[in-house]
Tab-separated table of C-alpha atoms and ligand atoms in Angstrom:
chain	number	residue	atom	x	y	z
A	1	UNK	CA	127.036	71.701	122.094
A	2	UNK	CA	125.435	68.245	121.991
A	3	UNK	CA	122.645	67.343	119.034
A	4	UNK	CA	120.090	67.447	121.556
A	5	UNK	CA	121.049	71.647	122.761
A	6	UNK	CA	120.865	72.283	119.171
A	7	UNK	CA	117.294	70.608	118.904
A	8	UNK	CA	116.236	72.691	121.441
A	9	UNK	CA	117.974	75.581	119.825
A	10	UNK	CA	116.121	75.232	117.009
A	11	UNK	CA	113.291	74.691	118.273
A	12	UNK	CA	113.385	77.741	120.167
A	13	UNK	CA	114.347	79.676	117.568
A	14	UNK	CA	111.311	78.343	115.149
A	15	UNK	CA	109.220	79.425	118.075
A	16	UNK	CA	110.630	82.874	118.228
A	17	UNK	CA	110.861	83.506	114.538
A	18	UNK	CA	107.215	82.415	114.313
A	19	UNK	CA	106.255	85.223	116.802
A	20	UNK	CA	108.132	87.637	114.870
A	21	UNK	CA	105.882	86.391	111.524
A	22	UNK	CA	103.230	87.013	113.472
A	23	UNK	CA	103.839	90.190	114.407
A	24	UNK	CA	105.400	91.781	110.858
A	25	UNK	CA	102.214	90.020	109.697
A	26	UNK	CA	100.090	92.136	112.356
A	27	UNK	CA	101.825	94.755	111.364
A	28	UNK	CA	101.655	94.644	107.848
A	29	UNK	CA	97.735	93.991	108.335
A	30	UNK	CA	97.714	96.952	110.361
A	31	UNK	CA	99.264	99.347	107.783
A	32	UNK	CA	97.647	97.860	104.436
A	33	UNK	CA	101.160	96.934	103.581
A	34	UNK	CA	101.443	95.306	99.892
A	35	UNK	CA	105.191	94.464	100.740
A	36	UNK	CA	107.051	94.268	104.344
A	37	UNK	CA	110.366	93.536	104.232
A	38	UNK	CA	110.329	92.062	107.831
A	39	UNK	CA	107.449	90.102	107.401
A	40	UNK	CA	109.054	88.312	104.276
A	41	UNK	CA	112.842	87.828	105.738
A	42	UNK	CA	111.406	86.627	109.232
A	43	UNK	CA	109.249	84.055	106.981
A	44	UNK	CA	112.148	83.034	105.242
A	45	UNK	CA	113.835	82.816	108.564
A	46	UNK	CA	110.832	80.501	110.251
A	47	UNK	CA	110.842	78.269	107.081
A	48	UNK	CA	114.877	77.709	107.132
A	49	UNK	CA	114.377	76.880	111.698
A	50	UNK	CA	111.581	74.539	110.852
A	51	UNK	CA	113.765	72.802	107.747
A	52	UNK	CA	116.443	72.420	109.968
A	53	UNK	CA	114.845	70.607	112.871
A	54	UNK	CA	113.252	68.194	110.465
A	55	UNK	CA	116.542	67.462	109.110
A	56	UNK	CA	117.952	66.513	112.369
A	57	UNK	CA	114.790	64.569	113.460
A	58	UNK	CA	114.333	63.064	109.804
A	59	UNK	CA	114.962	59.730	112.157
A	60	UNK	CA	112.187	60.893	114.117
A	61	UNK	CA	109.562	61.853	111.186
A	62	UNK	CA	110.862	58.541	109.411
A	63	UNK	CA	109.770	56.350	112.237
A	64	UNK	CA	106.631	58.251	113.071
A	65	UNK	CA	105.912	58.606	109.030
A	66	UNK	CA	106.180	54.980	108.565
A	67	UNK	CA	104.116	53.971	111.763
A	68	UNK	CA	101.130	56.226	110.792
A	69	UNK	CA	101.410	54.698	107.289
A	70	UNK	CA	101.104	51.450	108.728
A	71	UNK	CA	104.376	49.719	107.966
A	72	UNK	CA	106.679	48.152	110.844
A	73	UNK	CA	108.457	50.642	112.937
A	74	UNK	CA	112.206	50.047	112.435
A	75	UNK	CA	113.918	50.132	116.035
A	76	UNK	CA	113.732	53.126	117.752
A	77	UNK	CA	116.584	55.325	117.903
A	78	UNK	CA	116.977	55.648	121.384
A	79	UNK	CA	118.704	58.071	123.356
A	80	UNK	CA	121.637	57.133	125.819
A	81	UNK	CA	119.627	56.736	129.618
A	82	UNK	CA	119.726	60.250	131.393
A	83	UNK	CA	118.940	61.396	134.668
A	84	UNK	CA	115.419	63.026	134.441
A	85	UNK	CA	116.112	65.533	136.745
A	86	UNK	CA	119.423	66.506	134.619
A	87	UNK	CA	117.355	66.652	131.231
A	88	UNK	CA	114.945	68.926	133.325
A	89	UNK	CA	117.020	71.719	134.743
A	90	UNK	CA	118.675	71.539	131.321
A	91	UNK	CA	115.647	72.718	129.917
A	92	UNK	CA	114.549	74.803	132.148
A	93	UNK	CA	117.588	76.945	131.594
A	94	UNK	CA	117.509	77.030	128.176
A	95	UNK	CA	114.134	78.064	128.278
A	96	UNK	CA	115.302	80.410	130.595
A	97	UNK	CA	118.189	81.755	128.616
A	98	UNK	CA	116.106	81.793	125.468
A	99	UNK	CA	113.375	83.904	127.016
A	100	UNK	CA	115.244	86.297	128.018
A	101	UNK	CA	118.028	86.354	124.960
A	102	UNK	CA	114.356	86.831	122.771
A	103	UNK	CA	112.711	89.562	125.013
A	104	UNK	CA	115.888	91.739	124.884
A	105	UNK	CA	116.445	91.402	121.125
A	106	UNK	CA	112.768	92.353	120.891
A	107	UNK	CA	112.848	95.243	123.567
A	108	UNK	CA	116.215	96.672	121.958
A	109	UNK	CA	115.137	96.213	118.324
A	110	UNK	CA	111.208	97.182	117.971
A	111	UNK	CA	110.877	100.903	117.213
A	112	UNK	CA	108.518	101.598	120.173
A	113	UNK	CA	106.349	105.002	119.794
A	114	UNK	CA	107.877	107.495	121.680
A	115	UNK	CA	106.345	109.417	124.108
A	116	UNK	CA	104.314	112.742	122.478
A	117	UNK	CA	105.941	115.641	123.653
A	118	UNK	CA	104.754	119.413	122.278
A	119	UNK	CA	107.822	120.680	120.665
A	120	UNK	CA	109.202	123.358	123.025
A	121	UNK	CA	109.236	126.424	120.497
A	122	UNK	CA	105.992	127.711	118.919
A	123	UNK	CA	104.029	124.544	117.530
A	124	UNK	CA	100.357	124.341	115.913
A	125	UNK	CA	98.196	121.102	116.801
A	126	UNK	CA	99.135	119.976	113.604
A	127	UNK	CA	102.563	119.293	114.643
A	128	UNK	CA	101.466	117.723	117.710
A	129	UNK	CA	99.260	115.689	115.442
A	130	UNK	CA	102.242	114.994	113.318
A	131	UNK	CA	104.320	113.484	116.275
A	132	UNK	CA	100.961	111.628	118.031
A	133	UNK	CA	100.349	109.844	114.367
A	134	UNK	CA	104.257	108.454	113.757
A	135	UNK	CA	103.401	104.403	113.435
A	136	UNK	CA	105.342	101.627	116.041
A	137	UNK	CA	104.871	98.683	116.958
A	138	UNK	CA	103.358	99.690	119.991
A	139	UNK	CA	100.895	101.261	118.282
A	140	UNK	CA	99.311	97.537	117.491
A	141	UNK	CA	97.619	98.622	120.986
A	142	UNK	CA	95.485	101.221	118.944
A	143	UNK	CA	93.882	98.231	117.622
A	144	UNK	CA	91.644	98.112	121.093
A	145	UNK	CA	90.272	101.457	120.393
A	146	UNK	CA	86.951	101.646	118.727
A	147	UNK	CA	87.917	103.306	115.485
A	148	UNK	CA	83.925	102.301	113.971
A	149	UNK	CA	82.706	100.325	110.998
A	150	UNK	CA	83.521	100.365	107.333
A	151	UNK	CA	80.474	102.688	106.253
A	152	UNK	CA	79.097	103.061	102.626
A	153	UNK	CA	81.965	102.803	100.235
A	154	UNK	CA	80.455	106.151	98.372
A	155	UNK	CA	78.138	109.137	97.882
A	156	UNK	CA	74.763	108.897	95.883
A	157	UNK	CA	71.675	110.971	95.566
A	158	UNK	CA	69.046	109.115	94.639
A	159	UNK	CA	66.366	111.887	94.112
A	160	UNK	CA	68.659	114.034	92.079
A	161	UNK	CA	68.175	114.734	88.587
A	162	UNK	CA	70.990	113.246	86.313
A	163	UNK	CA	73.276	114.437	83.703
A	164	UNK	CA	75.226	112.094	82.114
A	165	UNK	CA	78.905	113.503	80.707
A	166	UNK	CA	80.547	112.648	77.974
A	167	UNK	CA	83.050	109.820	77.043
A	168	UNK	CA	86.635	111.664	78.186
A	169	UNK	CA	89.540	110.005	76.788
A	170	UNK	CA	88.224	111.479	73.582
A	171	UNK	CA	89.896	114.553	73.941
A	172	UNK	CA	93.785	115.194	73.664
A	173	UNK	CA	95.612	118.218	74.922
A	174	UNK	CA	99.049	118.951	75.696
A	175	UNK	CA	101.422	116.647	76.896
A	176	UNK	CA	102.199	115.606	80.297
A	177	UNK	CA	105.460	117.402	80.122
A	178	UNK	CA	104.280	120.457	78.670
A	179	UNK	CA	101.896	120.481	81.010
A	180	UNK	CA	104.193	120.530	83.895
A	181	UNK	CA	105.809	123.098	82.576
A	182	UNK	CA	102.793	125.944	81.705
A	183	UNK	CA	101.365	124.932	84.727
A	184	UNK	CA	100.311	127.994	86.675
A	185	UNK	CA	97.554	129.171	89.535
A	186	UNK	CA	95.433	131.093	86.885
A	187	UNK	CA	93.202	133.663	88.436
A	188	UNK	CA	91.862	135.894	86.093
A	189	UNK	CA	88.953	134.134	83.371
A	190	UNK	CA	87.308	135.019	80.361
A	191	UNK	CA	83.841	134.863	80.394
A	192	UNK	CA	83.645	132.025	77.966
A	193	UNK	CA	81.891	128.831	79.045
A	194	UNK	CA	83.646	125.416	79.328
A	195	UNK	CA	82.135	122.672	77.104
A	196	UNK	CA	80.630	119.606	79.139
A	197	UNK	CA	83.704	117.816	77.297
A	198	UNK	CA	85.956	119.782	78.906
A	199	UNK	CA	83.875	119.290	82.367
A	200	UNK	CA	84.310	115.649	81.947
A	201	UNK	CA	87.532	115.398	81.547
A	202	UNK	CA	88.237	117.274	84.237
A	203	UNK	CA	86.385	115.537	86.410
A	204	UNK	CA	87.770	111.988	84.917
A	205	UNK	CA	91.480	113.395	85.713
A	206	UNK	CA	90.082	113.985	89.226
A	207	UNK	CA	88.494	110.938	90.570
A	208	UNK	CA	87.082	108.881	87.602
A	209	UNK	CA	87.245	105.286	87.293
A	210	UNK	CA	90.479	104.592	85.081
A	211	UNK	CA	89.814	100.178	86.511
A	212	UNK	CA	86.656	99.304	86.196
A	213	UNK	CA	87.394	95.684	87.204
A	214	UNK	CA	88.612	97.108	90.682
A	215	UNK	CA	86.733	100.360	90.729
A	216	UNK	CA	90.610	102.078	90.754
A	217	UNK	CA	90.513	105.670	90.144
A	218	UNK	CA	92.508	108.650	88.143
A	219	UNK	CA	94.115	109.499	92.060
A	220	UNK	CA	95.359	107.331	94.322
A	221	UNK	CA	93.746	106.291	97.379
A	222	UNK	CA	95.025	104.592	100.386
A	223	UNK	CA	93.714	101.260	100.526
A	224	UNK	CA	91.629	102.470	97.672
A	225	UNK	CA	89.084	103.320	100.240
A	226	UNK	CA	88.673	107.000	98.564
A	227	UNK	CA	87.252	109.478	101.219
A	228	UNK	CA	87.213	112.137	98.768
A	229	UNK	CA	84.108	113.403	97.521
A	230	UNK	CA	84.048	115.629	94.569
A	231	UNK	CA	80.996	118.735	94.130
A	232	UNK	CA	80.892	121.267	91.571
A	233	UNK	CA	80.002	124.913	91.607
A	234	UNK	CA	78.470	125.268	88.225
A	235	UNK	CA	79.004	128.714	86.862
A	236	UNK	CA	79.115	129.045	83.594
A	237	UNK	CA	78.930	125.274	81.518
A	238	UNK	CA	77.461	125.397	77.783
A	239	UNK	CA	74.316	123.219	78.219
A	240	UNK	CA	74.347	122.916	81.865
A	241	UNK	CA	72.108	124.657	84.563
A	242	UNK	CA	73.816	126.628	87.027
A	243	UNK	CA	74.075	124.990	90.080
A	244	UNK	CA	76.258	122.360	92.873
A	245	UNK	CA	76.318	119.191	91.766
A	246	UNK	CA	77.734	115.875	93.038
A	247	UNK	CA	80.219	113.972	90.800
A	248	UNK	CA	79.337	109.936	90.511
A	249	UNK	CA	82.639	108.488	89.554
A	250	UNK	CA	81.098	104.837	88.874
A	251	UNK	CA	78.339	106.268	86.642
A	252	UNK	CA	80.002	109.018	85.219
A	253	UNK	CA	77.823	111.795	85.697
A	254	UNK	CA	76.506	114.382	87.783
A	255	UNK	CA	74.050	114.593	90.228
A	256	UNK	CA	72.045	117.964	90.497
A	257	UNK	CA	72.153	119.095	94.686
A	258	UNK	CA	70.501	122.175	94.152
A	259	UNK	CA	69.820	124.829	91.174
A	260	UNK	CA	70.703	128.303	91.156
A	261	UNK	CA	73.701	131.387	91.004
A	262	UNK	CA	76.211	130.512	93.235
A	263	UNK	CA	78.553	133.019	92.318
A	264	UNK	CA	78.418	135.572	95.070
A	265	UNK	CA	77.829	132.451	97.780
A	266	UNK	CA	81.414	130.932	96.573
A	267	UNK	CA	82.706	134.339	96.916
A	268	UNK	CA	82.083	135.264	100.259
A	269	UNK	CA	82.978	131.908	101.573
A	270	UNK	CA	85.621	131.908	99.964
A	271	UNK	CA	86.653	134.933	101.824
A	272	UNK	CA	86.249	137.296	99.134
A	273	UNK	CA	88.320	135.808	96.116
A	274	UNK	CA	86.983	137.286	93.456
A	275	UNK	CA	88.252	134.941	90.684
A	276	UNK	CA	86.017	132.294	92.085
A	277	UNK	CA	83.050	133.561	90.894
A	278	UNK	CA	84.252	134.270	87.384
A	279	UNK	CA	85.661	130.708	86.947
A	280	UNK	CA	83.802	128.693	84.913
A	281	UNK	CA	83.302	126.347	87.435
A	282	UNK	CA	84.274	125.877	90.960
A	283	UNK	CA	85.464	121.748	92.102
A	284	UNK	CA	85.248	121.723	95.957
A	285	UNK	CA	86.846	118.601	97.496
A	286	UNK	CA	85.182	116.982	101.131
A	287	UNK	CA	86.459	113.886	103.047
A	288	UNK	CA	84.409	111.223	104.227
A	289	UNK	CA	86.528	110.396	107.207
A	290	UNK	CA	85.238	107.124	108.477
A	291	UNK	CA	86.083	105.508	104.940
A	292	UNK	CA	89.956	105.320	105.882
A	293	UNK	CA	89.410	105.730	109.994
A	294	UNK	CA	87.944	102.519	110.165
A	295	UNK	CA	91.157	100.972	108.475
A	296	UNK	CA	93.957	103.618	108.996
A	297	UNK	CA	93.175	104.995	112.642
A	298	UNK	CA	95.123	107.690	113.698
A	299	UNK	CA	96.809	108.282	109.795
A	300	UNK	CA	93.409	108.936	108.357
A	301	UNK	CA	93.977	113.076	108.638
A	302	UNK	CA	97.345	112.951	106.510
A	303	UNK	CA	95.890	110.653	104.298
A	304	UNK	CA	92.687	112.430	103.193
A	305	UNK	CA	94.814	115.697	102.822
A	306	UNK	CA	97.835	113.374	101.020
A	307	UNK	CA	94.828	111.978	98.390
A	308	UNK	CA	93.168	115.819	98.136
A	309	UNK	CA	96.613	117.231	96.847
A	310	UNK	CA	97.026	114.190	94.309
A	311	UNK	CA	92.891	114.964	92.969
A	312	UNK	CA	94.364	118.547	92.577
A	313	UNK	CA	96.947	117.995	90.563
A	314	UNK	CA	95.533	116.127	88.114
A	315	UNK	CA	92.853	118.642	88.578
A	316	UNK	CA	95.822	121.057	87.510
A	317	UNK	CA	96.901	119.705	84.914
A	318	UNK	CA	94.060	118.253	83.446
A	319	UNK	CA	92.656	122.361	83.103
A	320	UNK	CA	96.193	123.266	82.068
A	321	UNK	CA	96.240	120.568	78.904
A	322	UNK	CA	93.030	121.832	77.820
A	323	UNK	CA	94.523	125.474	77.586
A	324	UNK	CA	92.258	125.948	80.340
A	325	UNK	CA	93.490	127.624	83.983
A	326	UNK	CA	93.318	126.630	87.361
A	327	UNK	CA	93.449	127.849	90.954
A	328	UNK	CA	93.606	125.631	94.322
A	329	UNK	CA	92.567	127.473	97.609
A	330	UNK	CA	93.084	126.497	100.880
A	331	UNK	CA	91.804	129.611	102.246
A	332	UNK	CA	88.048	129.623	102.967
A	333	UNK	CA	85.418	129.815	105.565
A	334	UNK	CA	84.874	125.763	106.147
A	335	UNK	CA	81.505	126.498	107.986
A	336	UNK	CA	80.000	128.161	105.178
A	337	UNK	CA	81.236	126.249	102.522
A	338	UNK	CA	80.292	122.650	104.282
A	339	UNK	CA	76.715	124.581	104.626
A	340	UNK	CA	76.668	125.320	101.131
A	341	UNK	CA	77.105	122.034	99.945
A	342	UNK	CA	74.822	120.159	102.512
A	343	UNK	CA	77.389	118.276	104.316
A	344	UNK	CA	77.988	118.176	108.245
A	345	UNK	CA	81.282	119.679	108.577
A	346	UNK	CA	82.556	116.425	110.898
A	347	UNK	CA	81.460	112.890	109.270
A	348	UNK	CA	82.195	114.705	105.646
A	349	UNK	CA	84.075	117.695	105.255
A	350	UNK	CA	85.201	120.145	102.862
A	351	UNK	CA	88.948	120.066	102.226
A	352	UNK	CA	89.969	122.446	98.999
A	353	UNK	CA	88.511	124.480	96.496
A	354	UNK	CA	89.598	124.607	92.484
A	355	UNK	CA	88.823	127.162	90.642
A	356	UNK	CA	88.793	126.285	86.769
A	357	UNK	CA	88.022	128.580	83.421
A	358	UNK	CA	89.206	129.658	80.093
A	359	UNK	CA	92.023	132.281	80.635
A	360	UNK	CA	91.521	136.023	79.903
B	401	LIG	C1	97.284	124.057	99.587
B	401	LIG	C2	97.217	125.300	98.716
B	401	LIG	C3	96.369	126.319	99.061
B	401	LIG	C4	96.268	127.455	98.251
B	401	LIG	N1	95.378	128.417	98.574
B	401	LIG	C5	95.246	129.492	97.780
B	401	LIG	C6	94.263	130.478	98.059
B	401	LIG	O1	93.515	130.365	99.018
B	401	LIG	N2	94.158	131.547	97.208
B	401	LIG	C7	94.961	131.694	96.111
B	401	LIG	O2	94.820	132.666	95.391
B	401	LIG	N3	95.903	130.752	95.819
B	401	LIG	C8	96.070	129.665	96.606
B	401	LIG	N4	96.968	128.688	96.292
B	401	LIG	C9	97.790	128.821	95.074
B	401	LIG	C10	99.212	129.284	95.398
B	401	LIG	O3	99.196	130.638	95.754
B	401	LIG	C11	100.121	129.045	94.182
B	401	LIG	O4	100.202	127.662	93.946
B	401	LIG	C12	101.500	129.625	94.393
B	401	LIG	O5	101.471	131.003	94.381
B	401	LIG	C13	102.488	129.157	93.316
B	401	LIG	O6	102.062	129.530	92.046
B	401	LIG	P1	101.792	128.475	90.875
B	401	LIG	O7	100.689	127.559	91.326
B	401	LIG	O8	101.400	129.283	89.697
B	401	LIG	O9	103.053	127.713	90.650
B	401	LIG	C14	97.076	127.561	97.080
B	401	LIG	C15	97.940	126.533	96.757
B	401	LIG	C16	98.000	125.410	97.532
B	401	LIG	C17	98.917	124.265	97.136
């Protein structure tokens, strides 16, 4: 191989490791990737083709270096007379040979998206969803689809009357670890209220604001977009009207939806659990889709559900420190409870329900 087919090598290669940047960069945009190994080797990769062509052209840069500067151009280095028709086919195959040597690596190497098939025994849509939302690099062409705007980053009421909660990191409770431990789905409450202290820190452990700098909260959040909405069924609070009210993480307080006894409502859409009108209070979790749709596409669903376990658990725990108990359901009538809280059941939905008291 003569200096000049390795020039070209190189420069080929520079060319095809830049494409390769560009798409583990795509990529990594795509995904809200902090770190992609890919991206960084085929960086390192692009940086070491480019260094090495300007080592063997230093002549080159030299001369053209010291003519832009202004100073005399030393002789020109100049190549041995060729045939122009030679030097031409030359390139033309290895542009040829490169082409194809670069397509095949990239057709044999990128994980393509398979085909969705329905698995052949019994399958819900969720497994089909499961398959359809698997990421490749052909799914870059989701990009084209209209996947909407960013819309409002979060939830206020403007009209609704306030209630400002109490500092939480006040309180202390059990340990992590013992928490962990006593944890258990507590279903059966004594008909004690829970302090607003004891509200607030609940509600802190859920979704409040533990970076104010960044706006970073208790539970993660992909992209720290936060979909999750959190409303409370107010049942039985010392110094707080019974009622559903909206939790402001940024502000810290509540926001009064409506007034009333919601016990027998949360009941019956809750498909007849009893224990979730004795709780002291009820924390019912919605998604606001379009806050990670616009940036995740089709991975939106398992995120929301992903973040609405994570709120729960520290939802869990939180209640379980404080001596307190704690029940998630999954089982209620969506319809109903979206229609309780006021929310449309398809831009914002509700997710799970916690039910959270002082144990019998
Ligand atoms: C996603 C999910 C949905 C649940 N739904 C209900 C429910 O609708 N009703 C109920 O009584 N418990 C429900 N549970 C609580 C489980 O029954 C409970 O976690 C399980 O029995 C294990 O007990 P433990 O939580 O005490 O460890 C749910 C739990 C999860 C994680």
């Amino acid at each position: 191989m003569t200096q000049r087919d390795l020039n070209y090598l190189l420069i080929a290669l520079s060319l095809l490791s830049g494409l390769y940047v560009t798409v583990t960069g795509a990529v990594t945009d795509l995904f809200g990737l902090h770190q992609f190994a890919f991206h960084r080797y085929a960086g390192y990769l692009c940086a070491v083709f480019v260094l090495l062509h300007l080592v063997l052209q230093r002549d080159r840069v030299t001369a053209y270096l010291r003519g832009r500067l202004g100073r005399p151009r030393r002789q020109e280095v100049s190549a041995p007379p060729r045939d122009e028709g030679v030097r031409r086919g030359r390139r033309a195959f290895l542009a040829a040979a490169l082409t194809g040597i670069g397509g095949f690596l990239l057709g044999r190497w990128l994980p393509l998206r398979r085909a969705v098939e329905l698995p052949a025994e019994p399958a819900d849509l969720g497994a089909l969803y499961h398959q359809w939302s698997k990421p490749g690099y052909s799914g870059l062409s989701g990009v084209l689809t209209d996947w909407g705007s960013m819309p409002l980053p979060r939830k206020t009421y403007p009209a609704a009357p306030k209630v400002p909660l109490p500092d939480p990191r006040r309180a202390r409770g059990l340990s992590l670890e013992e928490a962990v431990e006593v944890r258990r789905s507590v279903r059966h409450y004594a008909d004690v209220p829970l302090t607003l202290e004891e509200l607030s820190r609940l509600l802190h452990a859920a979704q409040g604001i533990t970076e104010p700098r960044f706006g970073f909260r208790a539970a993660p959040s992909a992209g720290a977009l936060y979909p999750i909405e959190l409303y409370v069924v107010v049942h039985r609070v010392a110094g707080l009207e019974m009622g559903i009210y909206h939790y402001a993480p940024h502000e810290h307080q509540l926001e009064r939806v409506q007034s009333g006894d919601f016990r027998a409502r949360i009941v019956a859409v809750g498909i007849g659990q009893d224990f979730l009108g004795t709780a002291g209070v009820c924390l019912v979790l919605t998604a606001v889709f379009q806050r990670t749709r616009w940036r995740y596409r089709e991975r939106t669903y398992r995120y929301v559900l992903l973040e609405a376990g994570h709120i729960g658990q520290n939802i869990y725990l939180a209640a379980t420190s404080m001596g307190m108990g704690a029940c998630a359901v999954g089982a209620f009538l969506d319809d109903a409870v979206n229609e309780l809280l006021g929310v449309d059941g398809e831009q914002e939905a509700a997710l799970y329900i916690l039910s959270v008291g002082k144990r019998a």
